[in-house]
PDB file of C-alpha atoms and ligand atoms in Angstrom:
ATOM      1  CA  MET A   1     -32.282  44.857 -22.302  1.00 86.00           C
ATOM      2  CA  GLU A   2     -32.096  44.620 -18.452  1.00 94.00           C
ATOM      3  CA  VAL A   3     -30.601  41.958 -16.621  1.00 96.00           C
ATOM      4  CA  ILE A   4     -32.023  41.075 -13.035  1.00 97.00           C
ATOM      5  CA  LEU A   5     -29.920  38.801 -10.869  1.00 97.00           C
ATOM      6  CA  ALA A   6     -31.782  37.145  -7.967  1.00 97.00           C
ATOM      7  CA  GLU A   7     -30.505  38.325  -4.675  1.00 94.00           C
ATOM      8  CA  HIS A   8     -30.131  34.928  -3.188  1.00 93.00           C
ATOM      9  CA  ALA A   9     -28.345  33.362  -6.310  1.00 95.00           C
ATOM     10  CA  GLY A  10     -25.507  30.893  -5.629  1.00 92.00           C
ATOM     11  CA  PHE A  11     -23.881  29.773  -2.373  1.00 90.00           C
ATOM     12  CA  CYS A  12     -25.854  29.379   0.498  1.00 90.00           C
ATOM     13  CA  PHE A  13     -24.298  30.318   3.863  1.00 92.00           C
ATOM     14  CA  GLY A  14     -23.349  26.684   4.624  1.00 94.00           C
ATOM     15  CA  VAL A  15     -21.706  26.106   1.207  1.00 91.00           C
ATOM     16  CA  GLN A  16     -19.798  29.353   1.318  1.00 92.00           C
ATOM     17  CA  ARG A  17     -18.724  28.354   4.942  1.00 95.00           C
ATOM     18  CA  ALA A  18     -17.513  25.030   3.563  1.00 96.00           C
ATOM     19  CA  VAL A  19     -15.763  26.319   0.691  1.00 94.00           C
ATOM     20  CA  ASP A  20     -14.036  28.943   2.650  1.00 95.00           C
ATOM     21  CA  THR A  21     -12.887  26.392   5.073  1.00 97.00           C
ATOM     22  CA  VAL A  22     -11.228  24.326   2.273  1.00 97.00           C
ATOM     23  CA  TYR A  23      -9.274  27.459   1.071  1.00 94.00           C
ATOM     24  CA  GLN A  24      -8.172  28.394   4.751  1.00 95.00           C
ATOM     25  CA  GLN A  25      -7.066  24.773   5.302  1.00 95.00           C
ATOM     26  CA  ILE A  26      -4.957  25.164   1.940  1.00 94.00           C
ATOM     27  CA  GLU A  27      -3.312  28.407   3.471  1.00 91.00           C
ATOM     28  CA  ASN A  28      -2.642  26.372   6.798  1.00 88.00           C
ATOM     29  CA  SER A  29      -1.255  23.370   5.011  1.00 82.00           C
ATOM     30  CA  GLU A  30       1.459  25.435   3.494  1.00 75.00           C
ATOM     31  CA  LYS A  31       2.651  25.852   7.007  1.00 74.00           C
ATOM     32  CA  LYS A  32       1.904  22.480   8.206  1.00 74.00           C
ATOM     33  CA  GLY A  33       3.002  20.528   4.955  1.00 81.00           C
ATOM     34  CA  ARG A  34       0.291  17.925   5.333  1.00 89.00           C
ATOM     35  CA  PRO A  35      -2.086  17.008   2.620  1.00 95.00           C
ATOM     36  CA  ILE A  36      -5.638  17.995   2.422  1.00 96.00           C
ATOM     37  CA  TYR A  37      -8.649  15.990   1.484  1.00 97.00           C
ATOM     38  CA  THR A  38     -12.276  16.472   1.201  1.00 97.00           C
ATOM     39  CA  PHE A  39     -14.822  13.728   2.235  1.00 97.00           C
ATOM     40  CA  GLY A  40     -16.688  13.571  -1.264  1.00 95.00           C
ATOM     41  CA  PRO A  41     -16.543  16.673  -3.506  1.00 92.00           C
ATOM     42  CA  ILE A  42     -17.006  19.723  -1.388  1.00 92.00           C
ATOM     43  CA  ILE A  43     -19.606  20.771  -3.498  1.00 86.00           C
ATOM     44  CA  HIS A  44     -21.505  19.834  -6.858  1.00 77.00           C
ATOM     45  CA  ASN A  45     -19.447  22.021  -9.009  1.00 78.00           C
ATOM     46  CA  GLU A  46     -17.061  20.775 -11.353  1.00 79.00           C
ATOM     47  CA  GLU A  47     -15.151  24.073 -11.486  1.00 80.00           C
ATOM     48  CA  VAL A  48     -14.552  24.490  -7.871  1.00 87.00           C
ATOM     49  CA  VAL A  49     -13.738  20.858  -7.640  1.00 89.00           C
ATOM     50  CA  SER A  50     -11.152  21.137 -10.291  1.00 91.00           C
ATOM     51  CA  ASP A  51      -9.724  24.426  -8.878  1.00 93.00           C
ATOM     52  CA  LEU A  52      -9.210  22.718  -5.473  1.00 95.00           C
ATOM     53  CA  GLN A  53      -7.483  19.728  -7.443  1.00 95.00           C
ATOM     54  CA  ARG A  54      -5.082  21.979  -9.032  1.00 96.00           C
ATOM     55  CA  ARG A  55      -4.299  23.493  -5.554  1.00 95.00           C
ATOM     56  CA  GLY A  56      -3.457  19.840  -4.444  1.00 94.00           C
ATOM     57  CA  VAL A  57      -6.731  19.096  -2.684  1.00 96.00           C
ATOM     58  CA  ARG A  58      -7.948  15.416  -3.014  1.00 96.00           C
ATOM     59  CA  VAL A  59     -11.261  13.671  -2.829  1.00 96.00           C
ATOM     60  CA  LEU A  60     -11.926  10.821  -0.744  1.00 97.00           C
ATOM     61  CA  ASP A  61     -14.933   8.846  -1.779  1.00 94.00           C
ATOM     62  CA  SER A  62     -15.179   6.441   1.047  1.00 96.00           C
ATOM     63  CA  LEU A  63     -13.686   5.330   4.515  1.00 96.00           C
ATOM     64  CA  ALA A  64     -12.204   2.322   2.380  1.00 97.00           C
ATOM     65  CA  ALA A  65     -10.475   4.889   0.220  1.00 97.00           C
ATOM     66  CA  ALA A  66      -9.266   6.730   3.423  1.00 97.00           C
ATOM     67  CA  GLY A  67      -7.949   3.443   4.817  1.00 97.00           C
ATOM     68  CA  ARG A  68      -5.850   2.979   1.492  1.00 97.00           C
ATOM     69  CA  VAL A  69      -3.960   6.454   2.094  1.00 97.00           C
ATOM     70  CA  SER A  70      -0.433   5.499   3.366  1.00 96.00           C
ATOM     71  CA  GLU A  71       0.016   6.421   6.962  1.00 94.00           C
ATOM     72  CA  GLU A  72       2.591   9.441   6.203  1.00 93.00           C
ATOM     73  CA  GLU A  73      -0.038  10.898   3.799  1.00 95.00           C
ATOM     74  CA  ARG A  74      -2.949  11.062   6.398  1.00 95.00           C
ATOM     75  CA  GLY A  75      -3.517  14.799   6.652  1.00 95.00           C
ATOM     76  CA  THR A  76      -6.516  16.773   7.161  1.00 96.00           C
ATOM     77  CA  VAL A  77      -9.979  15.507   6.088  1.00 97.00           C
ATOM     78  CA  ILE A  78     -12.721  18.350   5.667  1.00 98.00           C
ATOM     79  CA  ILE A  79     -16.347  17.283   6.062  1.00 98.00           C
ATOM     80  CA  ARG A  80     -18.504  18.983   3.509  1.00 95.00           C
ATOM     81  CA  SER A  81     -21.816  20.894   4.265  1.00 94.00           C
ATOM     82  CA  HIS A  82     -23.901  17.948   3.894  1.00 94.00           C
ATOM     83  CA  GLY A  83     -22.419  16.137   6.754  1.00 97.00           C
ATOM     84  CA  VAL A  84     -21.600  12.645   7.546  1.00 97.00           C
ATOM     85  CA  GLU A  85     -22.638   9.586   9.758  1.00 98.00           C
ATOM     86  CA  LYS A  86     -21.166   9.906  13.244  1.00 98.00           C
ATOM     87  CA  ILE A  87     -19.095   6.732  12.557  1.00 97.00           C
ATOM     88  CA  VAL A  88     -17.280   8.372   9.504  1.00 98.00           C
ATOM     89  CA  CYS A  89     -15.748  10.931  11.867  1.00 97.00           C
ATOM     90  CA  GLU A  90     -14.895   8.645  14.205  1.00 97.00           C
ATOM     91  CA  ASN A  91     -13.057   6.009  11.804  1.00 98.00           C
ATOM     92  CA  LEU A  92     -11.188   9.059  10.148  1.00 98.00           C
ATOM     93  CA  LYS A  93      -9.934   9.933  13.369  1.00 98.00           C
ATOM     94  CA  GLU A  94      -8.805   6.487  14.256  1.00 97.00           C
ATOM     95  CA  LEU A  95      -7.035   6.269  10.997  1.00 97.00           C
ATOM     96  CA  GLY A  96      -5.018   9.128  11.997  1.00 96.00           C
ATOM     97  CA  PHE A  97      -6.428  11.939   9.866  1.00 97.00           C
ATOM     98  CA  GLU A  98      -7.380  15.513  11.382  1.00 96.00           C
ATOM     99  CA  VAL A  99     -10.923  16.143  10.925  1.00 97.00           C
ATOM    100  CA  VAL A 100     -12.271  19.686  10.080  1.00 97.00           C
ATOM    101  CA  ASP A 101     -16.174  19.604  10.441  1.00 97.00           C
ATOM    102  CA  ALA A 102     -17.391  21.874   7.776  1.00 98.00           C
ATOM    103  CA  THR A 103     -20.883  20.468   8.190  1.00 98.00           C
ATOM    104  CA  CYS A 104     -23.524  23.416   7.934  1.00 96.00           C
ATOM    105  CA  PRO A 105     -24.726  24.350  11.414  1.00 97.00           C
ATOM    106  CA  PHE A 106     -28.319  23.844  10.089  1.00 96.00           C
ATOM    107  CA  VAL A 107     -27.545  19.999   9.398  1.00 97.00           C
ATOM    108  CA  LYS A 108     -25.588  19.853  12.583  1.00 98.00           C
ATOM    109  CA  ARG A 109     -28.684  20.743  14.498  1.00 98.00           C
ATOM    110  CA  ILE A 110     -30.544  17.792  12.990  1.00 98.00           C
ATOM    111  CA  HIS A 111     -27.599  15.395  13.909  1.00 98.00           C
ATOM    112  CA  ASN A 112     -27.770  16.863  17.571  1.00 98.00           C
ATOM    113  CA  ILE A 113     -31.642  16.328  17.538  1.00 98.00           C
ATOM    114  CA  VAL A 114     -31.409  12.838  16.062  1.00 98.00           C
ATOM    115  CA  GLU A 115     -28.735  11.904  18.431  1.00 98.00           C
ATOM    116  CA  LYS A 116     -30.725  13.232  21.491  1.00 98.00           C
ATOM    117  CA  GLU A 117     -34.050  11.876  20.500  1.00 98.00           C
ATOM    118  CA  SER A 118     -32.986   8.554  19.494  1.00 98.00           C
ATOM    119  CA  ALA A 119     -30.965   8.164  22.803  1.00 98.00           C
ATOM    120  CA  ALA A 120     -34.296   8.998  24.645  1.00 97.00           C
ATOM    121  CA  GLY A 121     -35.885   6.063  22.916  1.00 96.00           C
ATOM    122  CA  LYS A 122     -37.590   7.828  20.161  1.00 96.00           C
ATOM    123  CA  SER A 123     -37.741   6.196  16.464  1.00 97.00           C
ATOM    124  CA  ILE A 124     -36.516   8.921  13.920  1.00 97.00           C
ATOM    125  CA  VAL A 125     -38.532   9.595  10.730  1.00 97.00           C
ATOM    126  CA  ILE A 126     -36.360  11.516   8.101  1.00 98.00           C
ATOM    127  CA  VAL A 127     -38.463  13.187   5.508  1.00 98.00           C
ATOM    128  CA  GLY A 128     -36.055  13.298   2.626  1.00 97.00           C
ATOM    129  CA  ASN A 129     -34.692  11.487  -0.354  1.00 95.00           C
ATOM    130  CA  GLU A 130     -33.070   8.067   0.576  1.00 95.00           C
ATOM    131  CA  GLY A 131     -29.543   7.794  -0.674  1.00 94.00           C
ATOM    132  CA  HIS A 132     -28.935  11.599  -0.616  1.00 93.00           C
ATOM    133  CA  PRO A 133     -25.824  11.851   1.399  1.00 94.00           C
ATOM    134  CA  GLU A 134     -27.312  14.315   3.851  1.00 96.00           C
ATOM    135  CA  VAL A 135     -30.019  11.872   4.576  1.00 98.00           C
ATOM    136  CA  GLU A 136     -27.474   8.886   5.080  1.00 97.00           C
ATOM    137  CA  GLY A 137     -25.354  11.333   7.285  1.00 98.00           C
ATOM    138  CA  ILE A 138     -28.288  12.248   9.529  1.00 98.00           C
ATOM    139  CA  ARG A 139     -29.602   8.379   9.794  1.00 98.00           C
ATOM    140  CA  GLY A 140     -25.800   7.775  11.012  1.00 98.00           C
ATOM    141  CA  TRP A 141     -26.493   9.897  14.179  1.00 98.00           C
ATOM    142  CA  SER A 142     -29.428   7.832  15.066  1.00 98.00           C
ATOM    143  CA  GLU A 143     -29.080   5.026  17.705  1.00 97.00           C
ATOM    144  CA  SER A 144     -32.758   3.698  17.190  1.00 96.00           C
ATOM    145  CA  ALA A 145     -34.853   2.646  14.301  1.00 96.00           C
ATOM    146  CA  THR A 146     -34.998   5.027  11.436  1.00 97.00           C
ATOM    147  CA  TYR A 147     -37.320   5.545   8.669  1.00 97.00           C
ATOM    148  CA  ILE A 148     -36.865   7.695   5.543  1.00 97.00           C
ATOM    149  CA  VAL A 149     -40.093   8.906   3.858  1.00 97.00           C
ATOM    150  CA  GLY A 150     -39.717  10.544   0.580  1.00 96.00           C
ATOM    151  CA  ALA A 151     -43.494  10.865  -0.247  1.00 95.00           C
ATOM    152  CA  VAL A 152     -46.985  11.059   1.221  1.00 95.00           C
ATOM    153  CA  GLU A 153     -47.650   7.470   0.097  1.00 95.00           C
ATOM    154  CA  GLU A 154     -44.658   6.020   1.992  1.00 96.00           C
ATOM    155  CA  ALA A 155     -45.823   7.900   5.005  1.00 94.00           C
ATOM    156  CA  ARG A 156     -49.374   6.233   4.605  1.00 93.00           C
ATOM    157  CA  ASN A 157     -47.462   2.730   4.144  1.00 92.00           C
ATOM    158  CA  LEU A 158     -45.098   3.083   6.755  1.00 91.00           C
ATOM    159  CA  VAL A 159     -45.705   0.322   9.553  1.00 86.00           C
ATOM    160  CA  SER A 160     -44.493   1.513  12.823  1.00 81.00           C
ATOM    161  CA  ARG A 161     -44.629  -0.553  16.034  1.00 83.00           C
ATOM    162  CA  PRO A 162     -47.600  -0.199  18.208  1.00 82.00           C
ATOM    163  CA  GLY A 163     -46.813   2.593  20.908  1.00 86.00           C
ATOM    164  CA  GLU A 164     -43.604   3.555  19.024  1.00 92.00           C
ATOM    165  CA  GLU A 165     -42.727   7.075  19.750  1.00 95.00           C
ATOM    166  CA  LEU A 166     -41.519   9.019  16.484  1.00 96.00           C
ATOM    167  CA  CYS A 167     -39.340  12.294  15.932  1.00 97.00           C
ATOM    168  CA  ILE A 168     -39.893  13.657  12.517  1.00 97.00           C
ATOM    169  CA  VAL A 169     -37.187  15.633  10.972  1.00 98.00           C
ATOM    170  CA  SER A 170     -36.647  16.565   7.442  1.00 96.00           C
ATOM    171  CA  GLN A 171     -33.758  17.017   4.958  1.00 96.00           C
ATOM    172  CA  THR A 172     -32.710  20.537   4.871  1.00 93.00           C
ATOM    173  CA  THR A 173     -33.388  20.961   1.047  1.00 86.00           C
ATOM    174  CA  PHE A 174     -36.800  19.256   1.174  1.00 89.00           C
ATOM    175  CA  ASN A 175     -39.643  21.039  -0.311  1.00 86.00           C
ATOM    176  CA  TYR A 176     -41.552  22.403   2.806  1.00 86.00           C
ATOM    177  CA  LYS A 177     -45.008  21.975   1.202  1.00 89.00           C
ATOM    178  CA  LYS A 178     -44.117  18.269   0.925  1.00 93.00           C
ATOM    179  CA  PHE A 179     -42.705  17.937   4.300  1.00 95.00           C
ATOM    180  CA  GLN A 180     -46.017  19.524   5.859  1.00 95.00           C
ATOM    181  CA  ASP A 181     -48.115  16.974   3.674  1.00 96.00           C
ATOM    182  CA  VAL A 182     -46.144  14.234   4.995  1.00 96.00           C
ATOM    183  CA  VAL A 183     -46.380  15.450   8.528  1.00 96.00           C
ATOM    184  CA  GLU A 184     -50.261  15.682   8.187  1.00 95.00           C
ATOM    185  CA  ILE A 185     -50.606  11.937   7.130  1.00 95.00           C
ATOM    186  CA  PHE A 186     -48.667  11.295  10.371  1.00 93.00           C
ATOM    187  CA  ALA A 187     -51.008  13.497  12.440  1.00 93.00           C
ATOM    188  CA  GLU A 188     -54.160  11.795  10.684  1.00 92.00           C
ATOM    189  CA  ARG A 189     -52.721   8.454  11.657  1.00 88.00           C
ATOM    190  CA  GLY A 190     -52.413   9.648  15.429  1.00 88.00           C
ATOM    191  CA  TYR A 191     -48.634   9.224  15.626  1.00 87.00           C
ATOM    192  CA  ASN A 192     -47.207   9.816  18.767  1.00 90.00           C
ATOM    193  CA  GLY A 193     -44.094  12.205  19.140  1.00 90.00           C
ATOM    194  CA  SER A 194     -42.704  15.341  17.974  1.00 95.00           C
ATOM    195  CA  VAL A 195     -41.869  17.178  14.660  1.00 97.00           C
ATOM    196  CA  VAL A 196     -39.176  19.356  14.087  1.00 97.00           C
ATOM    197  CA  ASN A 197     -39.166  21.572  10.891  1.00 95.00           C
ATOM    198  CA  THR A 198     -35.537  21.243   9.711  1.00 95.00           C
ATOM    199  CA  VAL A 199     -36.291  22.483   6.178  1.00 92.00           C
ATOM    200  CA  CYS A 200     -33.532  25.357   5.503  1.00 90.00           C
ATOM    201  CA  ASN A 201     -34.936  28.627   4.725  1.00 87.00           C
ATOM    202  CA  ALA A 202     -32.342  29.485   2.240  1.00 90.00           C
ATOM    203  CA  THR A 203     -33.743  26.938  -0.154  1.00 83.00           C
ATOM    204  CA  GLU A 204     -37.075  28.256   0.195  1.00 84.00           C
ATOM    205  CA  VAL A 205     -35.884  32.113  -0.256  1.00 93.00           C
ATOM    206  CA  ARG A 206     -34.043  31.084  -3.097  1.00 94.00           C
ATOM    207  CA  GLN A 207     -36.993  29.132  -4.717  1.00 92.00           C
ATOM    208  CA  ALA A 208     -39.734  31.703  -3.883  1.00 93.00           C
ATOM    209  CA  GLU A 209     -37.361  34.536  -5.274  1.00 97.00           C
ATOM    210  CA  ALA A 210     -36.736  32.464  -8.504  1.00 97.00           C
ATOM    211  CA  ARG A 211     -40.377  31.761  -8.914  1.00 97.00           C
ATOM    212  CA  GLU A 212     -41.302  35.625  -8.538  1.00 98.00           C
ATOM    213  CA  LEU A 213     -38.254  36.768 -10.927  1.00 98.00           C
ATOM    214  CA  ALA A 214     -39.196  34.083 -13.458  1.00 98.00           C
ATOM    215  CA  ALA A 215     -42.834  35.333 -13.717  1.00 98.00           C
ATOM    216  CA  ARG A 216     -41.950  38.698 -14.792  1.00 97.00           C
ATOM    217  CA  VAL A 217     -38.992  38.119 -17.016  1.00 97.00           C
ATOM    218  CA  ASP A 218     -38.981  37.136 -20.650  1.00 96.00           C
ATOM    219  CA  VAL A 219     -35.994  34.850 -20.337  1.00 96.00           C
ATOM    220  CA  MET A 220     -34.667  33.078 -17.449  1.00 97.00           C
ATOM    221  CA  ILE A 221     -31.312  31.604 -16.935  1.00 97.00           C
ATOM    222  CA  VAL A 222     -30.538  29.084 -14.193  1.00 97.00           C
ATOM    223  CA  ILE A 223     -26.861  28.357 -13.566  1.00 95.00           C
ATOM    224  CA  GLY A 224     -25.711  25.267 -11.741  1.00 92.00           C
ATOM    225  CA  GLY A 225     -23.939  21.892 -11.718  1.00 84.00           C
ATOM    226  CA  ASN A 226     -25.551  19.098 -13.786  1.00 83.00           C
ATOM    227  CA  HIS A 227     -25.762  16.898 -10.704  1.00 81.00           C
ATOM    228  CA  SER A 228     -27.184  19.481  -8.512  1.00 81.00           C
ATOM    229  CA  SER A 229     -30.621  18.582  -7.320  1.00 82.00           C
ATOM    230  CA  ASN A 230     -31.405  21.907  -5.969  1.00 85.00           C
ATOM    231  CA  THR A 231     -30.471  23.756  -9.306  1.00 92.00           C
ATOM    232  CA  ARG A 232     -32.562  21.283 -11.254  1.00 93.00           C
ATOM    233  CA  LYS A 233     -35.560  22.163  -8.763  1.00 91.00           C
ATOM    234  CA  LEU A 234     -34.848  25.771  -9.596  1.00 95.00           C
ATOM    235  CA  TYR A 235     -34.913  25.118 -13.257  1.00 97.00           C
ATOM    236  CA  GLU A 236     -38.418  23.380 -12.823  1.00 96.00           C
ATOM    237  CA  ILE A 237     -39.888  26.184 -10.995  1.00 97.00           C
ATOM    238  CA  CYS A 238     -38.607  28.783 -13.417  1.00 98.00           C
ATOM    239  CA  ARG A 239     -39.928  26.721 -16.355  1.00 98.00           C
ATOM    240  CA  GLN A 240     -43.418  26.597 -14.750  1.00 98.00           C
ATOM    241  CA  GLU A 241     -43.439  30.480 -14.962  1.00 98.00           C
ATOM    242  CA  CYS A 242     -41.194  31.317 -18.042  1.00 97.00           C
ATOM    243  CA  GLU A 243     -41.178  29.209 -21.077  1.00 96.00           C
ATOM    244  CA  MET A 244     -37.908  30.388 -22.041  1.00 95.00           C
ATOM    245  CA  THR A 245     -35.896  29.325 -19.252  1.00 97.00           C
ATOM    246  CA  TYR A 246     -32.259  27.913 -19.730  1.00 96.00           C
ATOM    247  CA  TYR A 247     -30.277  25.565 -17.518  1.00 96.00           C
ATOM    248  CA  ILE A 248     -26.307  26.007 -17.978  1.00 95.00           C
ATOM    249  CA  GLN A 249     -23.244  25.016 -16.004  1.00 91.00           C
ATOM    250  CA  THR A 250     -21.181  27.924 -17.271  1.00 91.00           C
ATOM    251  CA  LEU A 251     -20.957  30.490 -19.708  1.00 93.00           C
ATOM    252  CA  ASP A 252     -19.594  28.146 -22.346  1.00 92.00           C
ATOM    253  CA  ASP A 253     -23.292  26.421 -22.577  1.00 92.00           C
ATOM    254  CA  LEU A 254     -25.011  29.631 -23.286  1.00 91.00           C
ATOM    255  CA  HIS A 255     -25.732  29.692 -26.848  1.00 86.00           C
ATOM    256  CA  LEU A 256     -28.838  31.971 -26.884  1.00 81.00           C
ATOM    257  CA  ARG A 257     -30.316  33.718 -29.663  1.00 84.00           C
ATOM    258  CA  LEU A 258     -32.896  35.931 -28.122  1.00 83.00           C
ATOM    259  CA  PRO A 259     -35.953  37.391 -30.081  1.00 84.00           C
ATOM    260  CA  GLU A 260     -35.996  40.992 -30.533  1.00 84.00           C
ATOM    261  CA  SER A 261     -39.022  41.328 -28.319  1.00 88.00           C
ATOM    262  CA  VAL A 262     -37.006  40.246 -25.036  1.00 90.00           C
ATOM    263  CA  ARG A 263     -36.524  43.087 -22.633  1.00 93.00           C
ATOM    264  CA  LEU A 264     -36.052  41.546 -19.454  1.00 96.00           C
ATOM    265  CA  VAL A 265     -33.586  38.640 -18.490  1.00 96.00           C
ATOM    266  CA  GLY A 266     -33.626  37.102 -15.144  1.00 98.00           C
ATOM    267  CA  ILE A 267     -30.555  35.011 -13.703  1.00 98.00           C
ATOM    268  CA  THR A 268     -30.559  32.928 -10.631  1.00 98.00           C
ATOM    269  CA  ALA A 269     -28.150  29.967  -9.569  1.00 96.00           C
ATOM    270  CA  GLY A 270     -28.072  26.901  -7.463  1.00 92.00           C
ATOM    271  CA  ALA A 271     -26.558  26.537  -3.984  1.00 88.00           C
ATOM    272  CA  SER A 272     -23.195  25.089  -5.324  1.00 83.00           C
ATOM    273  CA  THR A 273     -22.736  27.934  -7.879  1.00 91.00           C
ATOM    274  CA  PRO A 274     -19.502  30.214  -7.410  1.00 91.00           C
ATOM    275  CA  ASN A 275     -19.964  33.768  -7.579  1.00 90.00           C
ATOM    276  CA  ASN A 276     -17.333  34.269 -10.358  1.00 91.00           C
ATOM    277  CA  ILE A 277     -19.437  32.076 -12.846  1.00 92.00           C
ATOM    278  CA  ILE A 278     -22.664  33.930 -11.947  1.00 95.00           C
ATOM    279  CA  GLU A 279     -20.776  37.267 -12.609  1.00 95.00           C
ATOM    280  CA  GLU A 280     -19.402  36.014 -16.024  1.00 95.00           C
ATOM    281  CA  VAL A 281     -22.844  35.032 -17.205  1.00 96.00           C
ATOM    282  CA  GLN A 282     -24.374  38.232 -15.956  1.00 95.00           C
ATOM    283  CA  ASN A 283     -21.826  40.540 -17.619  1.00 95.00           C
ATOM    284  CA  TYR A 284     -21.837  38.568 -20.832  1.00 93.00           C
ATOM    285  CA  VAL A 285     -25.679  38.830 -21.173  1.00 93.00           C
ATOM    286  CA  ARG A 286     -25.322  42.492 -20.291  1.00 91.00           C
ATOM    287  CA  ILE A 287     -22.874  43.215 -22.914  1.00 89.00           C
ATOM    288  CA  ASN A 288     -24.030  40.968 -25.739  1.00 84.00           C
ATOM    289  CA  PHE A 289     -27.691  41.217 -25.780  1.00 78.00           C
TER     290      PHE A 289
HETATM  291 FE1  LIG B   1     -26.867  24.739   5.167  1.00 77.07          FE
HETATM  292 FE2  LIG B   1     -29.098  25.560   4.151  1.00 77.07          FE
HETATM  293 FE3  LIG B   1     -27.067  25.742   2.745  1.00 77.07          FE
HETATM  294  S1  LIG B   1     -28.888  23.833   5.465  1.00 77.07           S
HETATM  295  S2  LIG B   1     -25.684  24.061   3.360  1.00 77.07           S
HETATM  296  S3  LIG B   1     -27.537  26.839   4.646  1.00 77.07           S
HETATM  297  S4  LIG B   1     -29.124  24.888   2.030  1.00 77.07           S
END
């Protein structure tokens, strides 16, 4: 049996950078002796989060939680790749924390666009999922009215003020095709303003590669955390192409009995899946089937 690992399986550039930042800060803290926190779990992966916990990294879920930390315990807070609202960074600094910003540069670019365009008087349209931390973070950099549009219908129903100038951006992990559909609705409605395609190419590449791989293998294994929406999306894409597609978090979830006829197994993984988990699954399948 042959096992093919998707080239872009696992951590994307931004997540890798954020995780590396935490490990670097752990090393630095040994010198500084100050506690380290991440603002929210650094990634949607329980394995990584527990490893960090064992190394003393604590998770702050909110500004309120940060405020409850005693003054002498206010060490370094690392902002994860999703980014946060401007006010969160400001308040953390005011509370006396040192803020290390590991926001992915592609997300940071959206913050900069939103800050600049909203300051120039444009209203902001974020094409993305309401409530997603990245979207909430982006919204928090806008100084003007902000609309969140998750689907074509919402774009059709959006009531903007007459003559309102818009700047349309998207959540980095939003589906590019859906983003285009939404933009098309605004175009039909004769909106006034600009569109910046901020869909991250890492997601597109991973999805296209997964689709292509799933279409030519007999079994497809998708590895990722339970709460990872990009892994779920990968699973759905693969499932459309390959009926025997399995979604696992770690090797422990893999209870496969493969039919004799299976010759080719494909493996891909979501953006928050660490390399060691991917390697473990890959080696296990190679040796045991
Ligand atoms: Fe950044 Fe794209 Fe990953 S925006 S966090 S490289 S999915």
